XYZ file of C-alpha atoms in Angstrom:
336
model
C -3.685 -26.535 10.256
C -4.502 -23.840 12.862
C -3.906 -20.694 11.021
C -3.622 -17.053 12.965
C -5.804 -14.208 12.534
C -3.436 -12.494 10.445
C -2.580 -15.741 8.179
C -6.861 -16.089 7.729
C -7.453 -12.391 6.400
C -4.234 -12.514 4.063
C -5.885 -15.229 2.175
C -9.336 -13.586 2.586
C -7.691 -11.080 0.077
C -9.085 -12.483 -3.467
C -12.607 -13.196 -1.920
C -12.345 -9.555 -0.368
C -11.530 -7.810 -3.600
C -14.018 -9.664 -6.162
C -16.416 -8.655 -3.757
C -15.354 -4.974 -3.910
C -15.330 -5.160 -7.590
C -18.732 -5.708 -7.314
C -19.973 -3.884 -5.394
C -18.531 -0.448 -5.770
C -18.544 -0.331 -9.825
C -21.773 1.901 -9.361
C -20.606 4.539 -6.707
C -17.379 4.481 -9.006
C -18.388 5.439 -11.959
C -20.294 8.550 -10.382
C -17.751 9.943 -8.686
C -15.332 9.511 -11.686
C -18.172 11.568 -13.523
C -18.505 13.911 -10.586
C -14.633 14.621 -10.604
C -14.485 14.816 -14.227
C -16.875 17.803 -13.878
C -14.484 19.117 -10.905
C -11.723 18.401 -12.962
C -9.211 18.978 -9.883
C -6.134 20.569 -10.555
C -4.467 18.745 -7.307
C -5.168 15.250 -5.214
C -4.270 15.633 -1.649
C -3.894 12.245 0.455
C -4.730 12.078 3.994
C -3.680 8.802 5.845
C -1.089 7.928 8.391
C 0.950 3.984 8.739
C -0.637 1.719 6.434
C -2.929 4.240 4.853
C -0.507 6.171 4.060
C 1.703 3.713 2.122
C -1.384 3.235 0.438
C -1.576 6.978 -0.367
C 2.200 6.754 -1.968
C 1.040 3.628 -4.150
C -2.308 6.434 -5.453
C 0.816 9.299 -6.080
C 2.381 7.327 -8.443
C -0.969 5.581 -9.799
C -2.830 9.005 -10.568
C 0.535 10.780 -11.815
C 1.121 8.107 -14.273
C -2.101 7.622 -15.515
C -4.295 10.801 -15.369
C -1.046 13.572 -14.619
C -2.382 15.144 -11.930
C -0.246 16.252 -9.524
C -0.497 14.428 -6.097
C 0.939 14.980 -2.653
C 0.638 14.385 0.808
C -1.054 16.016 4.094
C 1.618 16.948 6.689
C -1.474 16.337 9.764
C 0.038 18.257 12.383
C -0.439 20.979 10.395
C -3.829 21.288 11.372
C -4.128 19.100 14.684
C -1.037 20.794 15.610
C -0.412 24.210 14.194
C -3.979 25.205 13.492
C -3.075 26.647 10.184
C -5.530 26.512 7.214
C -4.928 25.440 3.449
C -6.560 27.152 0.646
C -7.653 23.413 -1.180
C -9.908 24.691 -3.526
C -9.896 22.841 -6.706
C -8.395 19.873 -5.303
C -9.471 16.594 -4.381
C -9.136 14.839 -0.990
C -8.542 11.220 -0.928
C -8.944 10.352 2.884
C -7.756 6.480 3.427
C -8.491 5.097 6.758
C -9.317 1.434 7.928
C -11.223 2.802 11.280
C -12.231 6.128 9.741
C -12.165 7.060 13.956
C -8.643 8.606 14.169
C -8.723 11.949 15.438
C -5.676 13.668 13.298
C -7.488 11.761 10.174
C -10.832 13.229 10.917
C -9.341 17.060 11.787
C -7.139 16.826 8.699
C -10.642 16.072 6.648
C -12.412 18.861 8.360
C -9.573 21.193 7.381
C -9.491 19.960 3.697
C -13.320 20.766 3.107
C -12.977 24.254 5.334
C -10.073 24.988 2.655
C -12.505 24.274 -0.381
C -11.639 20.398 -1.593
C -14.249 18.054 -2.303
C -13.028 14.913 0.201
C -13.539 11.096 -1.249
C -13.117 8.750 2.063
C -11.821 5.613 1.140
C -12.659 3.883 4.697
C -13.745 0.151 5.804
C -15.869 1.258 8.185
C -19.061 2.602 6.530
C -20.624 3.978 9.711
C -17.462 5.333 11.084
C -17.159 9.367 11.677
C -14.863 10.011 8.344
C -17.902 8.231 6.238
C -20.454 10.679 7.531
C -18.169 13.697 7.310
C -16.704 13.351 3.877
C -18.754 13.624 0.448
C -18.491 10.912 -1.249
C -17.103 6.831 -0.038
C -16.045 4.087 -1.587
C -16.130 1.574 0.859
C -13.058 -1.095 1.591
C -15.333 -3.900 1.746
C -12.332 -5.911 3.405
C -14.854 -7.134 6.488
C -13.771 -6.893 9.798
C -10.270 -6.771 10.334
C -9.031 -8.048 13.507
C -5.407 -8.420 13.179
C -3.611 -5.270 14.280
C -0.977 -6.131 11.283
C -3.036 -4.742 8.561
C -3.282 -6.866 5.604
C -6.230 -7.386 3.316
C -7.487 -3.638 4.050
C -4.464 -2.159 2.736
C -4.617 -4.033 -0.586
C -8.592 -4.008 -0.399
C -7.044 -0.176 -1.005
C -4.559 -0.301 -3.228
C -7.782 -1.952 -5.603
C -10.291 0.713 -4.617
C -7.718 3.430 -5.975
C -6.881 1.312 -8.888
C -10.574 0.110 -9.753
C -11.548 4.561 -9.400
C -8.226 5.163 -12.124
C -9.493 2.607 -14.469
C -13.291 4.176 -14.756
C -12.156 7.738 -14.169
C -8.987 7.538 -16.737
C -11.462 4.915 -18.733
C -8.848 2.819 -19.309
C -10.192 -0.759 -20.293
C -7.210 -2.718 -20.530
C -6.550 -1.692 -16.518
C -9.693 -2.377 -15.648
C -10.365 -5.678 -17.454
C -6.676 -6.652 -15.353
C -8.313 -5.549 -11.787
C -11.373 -8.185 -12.736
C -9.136 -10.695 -13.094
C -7.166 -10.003 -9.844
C -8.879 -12.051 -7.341
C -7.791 -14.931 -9.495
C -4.306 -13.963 -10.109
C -3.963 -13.506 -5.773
C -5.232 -17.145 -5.252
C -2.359 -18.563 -7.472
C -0.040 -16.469 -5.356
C -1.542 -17.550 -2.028
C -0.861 -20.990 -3.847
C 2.633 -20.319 -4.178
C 5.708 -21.116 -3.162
C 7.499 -19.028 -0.218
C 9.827 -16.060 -0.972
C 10.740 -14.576 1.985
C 12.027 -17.090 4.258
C 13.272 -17.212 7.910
C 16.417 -18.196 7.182
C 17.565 -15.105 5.041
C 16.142 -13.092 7.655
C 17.918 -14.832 10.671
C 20.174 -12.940 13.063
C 18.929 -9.962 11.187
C 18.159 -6.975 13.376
C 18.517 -4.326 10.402
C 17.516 -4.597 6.715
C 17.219 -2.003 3.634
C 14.013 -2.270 1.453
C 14.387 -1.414 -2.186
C 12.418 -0.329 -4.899
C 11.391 1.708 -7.793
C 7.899 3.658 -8.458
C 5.243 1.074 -7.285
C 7.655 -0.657 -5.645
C 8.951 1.650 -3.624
C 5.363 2.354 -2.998
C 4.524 -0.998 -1.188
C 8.336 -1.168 0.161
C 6.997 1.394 2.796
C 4.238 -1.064 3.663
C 6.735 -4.009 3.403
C 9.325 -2.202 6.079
C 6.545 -1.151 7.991
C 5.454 -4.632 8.680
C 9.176 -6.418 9.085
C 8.871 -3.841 12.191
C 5.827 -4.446 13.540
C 5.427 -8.446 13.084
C 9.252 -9.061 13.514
C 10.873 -6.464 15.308
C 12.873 -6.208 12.670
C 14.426 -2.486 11.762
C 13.495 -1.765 8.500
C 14.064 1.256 5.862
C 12.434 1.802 2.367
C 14.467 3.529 -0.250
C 13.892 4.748 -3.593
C 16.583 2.552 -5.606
C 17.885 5.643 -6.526
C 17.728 7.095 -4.147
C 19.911 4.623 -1.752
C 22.643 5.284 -4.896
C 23.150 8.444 -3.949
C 24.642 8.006 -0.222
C 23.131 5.893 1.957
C 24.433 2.753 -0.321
C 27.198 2.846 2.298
C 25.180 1.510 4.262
C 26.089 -1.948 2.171
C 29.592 -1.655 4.204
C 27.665 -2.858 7.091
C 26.848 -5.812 5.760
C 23.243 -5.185 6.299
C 20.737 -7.740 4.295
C 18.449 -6.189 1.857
C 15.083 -7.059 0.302
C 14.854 -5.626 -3.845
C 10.873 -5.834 -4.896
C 10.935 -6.233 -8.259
C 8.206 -4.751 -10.349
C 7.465 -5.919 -13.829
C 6.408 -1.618 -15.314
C 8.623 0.386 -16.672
C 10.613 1.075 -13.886
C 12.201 -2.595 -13.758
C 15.451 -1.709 -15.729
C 16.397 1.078 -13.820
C 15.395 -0.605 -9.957
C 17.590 -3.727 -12.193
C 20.758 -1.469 -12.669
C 20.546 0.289 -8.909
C 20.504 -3.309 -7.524
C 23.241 -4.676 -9.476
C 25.327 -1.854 -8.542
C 24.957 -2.731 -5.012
C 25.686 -6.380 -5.172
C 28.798 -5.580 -7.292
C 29.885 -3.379 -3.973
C 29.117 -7.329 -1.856
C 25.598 -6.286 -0.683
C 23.349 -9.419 -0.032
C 19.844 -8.926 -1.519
C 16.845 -11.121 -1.855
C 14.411 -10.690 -5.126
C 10.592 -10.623 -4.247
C 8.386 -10.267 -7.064
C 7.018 -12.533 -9.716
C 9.017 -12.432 -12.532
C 8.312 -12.967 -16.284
C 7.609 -16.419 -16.972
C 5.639 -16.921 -13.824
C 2.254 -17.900 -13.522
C 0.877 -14.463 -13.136
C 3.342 -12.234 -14.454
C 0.823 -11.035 -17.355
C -1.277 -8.592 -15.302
C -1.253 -4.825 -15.412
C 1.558 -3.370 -14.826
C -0.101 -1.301 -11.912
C -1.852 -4.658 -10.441
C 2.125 -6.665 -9.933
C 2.451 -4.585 -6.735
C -0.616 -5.994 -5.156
C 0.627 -9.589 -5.914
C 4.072 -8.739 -4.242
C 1.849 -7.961 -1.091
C -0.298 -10.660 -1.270
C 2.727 -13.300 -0.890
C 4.525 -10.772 1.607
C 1.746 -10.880 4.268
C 1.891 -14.757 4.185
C 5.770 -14.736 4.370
C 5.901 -12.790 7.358
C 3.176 -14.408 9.498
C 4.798 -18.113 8.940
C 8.425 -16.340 9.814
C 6.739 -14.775 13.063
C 4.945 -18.367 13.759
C 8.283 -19.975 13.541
C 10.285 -17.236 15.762
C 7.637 -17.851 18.234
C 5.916 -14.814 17.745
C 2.187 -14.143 17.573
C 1.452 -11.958 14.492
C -2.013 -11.093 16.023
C -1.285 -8.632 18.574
C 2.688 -7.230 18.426
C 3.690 -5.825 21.300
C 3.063 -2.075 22.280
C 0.430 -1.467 18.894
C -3.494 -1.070 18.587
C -5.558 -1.373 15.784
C -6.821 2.130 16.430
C -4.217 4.660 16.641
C -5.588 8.049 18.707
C -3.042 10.664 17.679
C -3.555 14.420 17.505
């Protein structure tokens, strides 16, 4: 079977992150004792697409588990405005696959001028961000030649997770994260969730979910875009409650990801209540029962990804689209 690019680094994914596991438990551990010593009263996430999905999934990871507040960097205000925040105490987390983006690299600059101490989380080890920030943890995901990012953003998602477990030193998350690359081969193994055939004659679709999962439902409507052409919106679950569930009117098909933490009742209700109003909605997520539905609670997301990616390159392969390169995107994106 002739597989695409895209197809061949999903299912590099397990081999990518026991890898990563490896190799970064050292650098890990000293910068969880180096920010332990910082003791940062804020984490600041720079990252745009992908990256910054990836940021959303670390919000909700570092709230949860070390309650630190977390939030985002609006870029233009430095690439664009010029202005200057006052960072100090805070951390940086700077996620980029290329680390060569110029509104990445001027946000960093800006975040050490202000006083934060910046951790790059970058594939590229001898890119611009890794020589500019002050500390890496390296991807590890390998060259990535698919413009559709796959294994880099969960190679990310594990790097964030795999610094929460030593920094938080919580055993029980870590022990799960060792364990991952085997849980993500019995998913590759898996049967299909997302199929062509839900998604036919669709040209607009509502993603849904709750915490984590609305976390990765950024990545997952990002993607329906750019390997479909498919319009896609993430919402909070409840978050669409609270007006745009007329959307459900339209008869628009939704996707519910379905995360086994303690979110899952509530992201239950909010998508009960809209099939009782006749919306159509597809479950992805592995639920209890399943094969690998006793990991971590903050590992399930990266599973959900893992079978995702594969959907959505067969669905493209049988539309007659090539996931590879979509049309109009690069893998490097120059902004300002």
């Amino acid at each position: 079977m002739n597989l695409s690019i895209m197809a061949k680094e999903a299912r590099e994914v397990p081999t990518v992150i026991a890898k990563q596991l490896d190799k970064n438990d050292g650098a890990i551990r000293e910068l969880a004792a180096t920010l332990n010593k910082l003791n940062p009263h804020l984490i600041y996430i720079i990252g745009r697409g992908s990256s910054d999905h990836a940021g959303v999934f670390g919000k909700y990871l570092f709230e949860t588990e070390m309650g630190i507040p977390v939030c985002s960097a609006a870029l233009s205000i430095a690439g664009i405005f010029g202005k200057q925040l006052n960072l100090n105490g805070a951390v940086a987390f700077v996620i980029s696959q290329s680390g060569r983006s110029p509104d990445i690299l001027k946000q960093t600059e800006s975040a050490k001028k202000g006083g934060a101490f910046t951790v790059a989380f970058v594939n590229d080890e001898t890119s611009p961000l890794a020589e500019l920030a002050d500390a890496v943890i390296p991807l590890s995901a390998g060259e990535e030649k698919a413009v559709a990012a796959t294994k880099s953003f969960i190679a990310t998602l594990s790097a964030l997770l795999h610094l929460c477990a030593r920094w938080r030193e919580n055993d029980a998350l870590f022990e799960s994260l060792a364990t991952l690359p085997e849980s993500l081969q019995k998913v590759i193994e898996s049967p299909n969730q997302l199929t062509a055939n839900y998604l036919e004659n669709t040209r607009n679709t509502i993603v849904l979910g709750r915490g984590f999962g609305y976390a990765v439902g950024r990545e997952v409507a990002l993607k329906l875009k750019e390997v479909l052409g498919i319009h896609a919106e993430a919402f909070s679950s409840a978050e669409f409650i609270h007006g745009p569930v007329t959307l459900v009117e339209k008869k628009l098909k939704l996707i519910a990801l379905n995360i086994l933490d303690e979110s899952a009742p509530f992201h239950a209700d909010m998508v009960g209540d809209v099939r009782a109003r006749g919306g159509e909605c597809l479950d992805l997520g592995f639920t209890t029962g399943t094969s690998v539905s006793d990991v971590h609670p903050r590992v399930s997301a990266l599973l959900l990804m893992q079978r995702f990616y594969l959907d959505i390159e067969q669905i493209a392969i049988e539309w007659g689209l090539n996931p590879d390169t979509p049309p109009g995107l690069n893998k490097v994106t120059k902004t300002q």
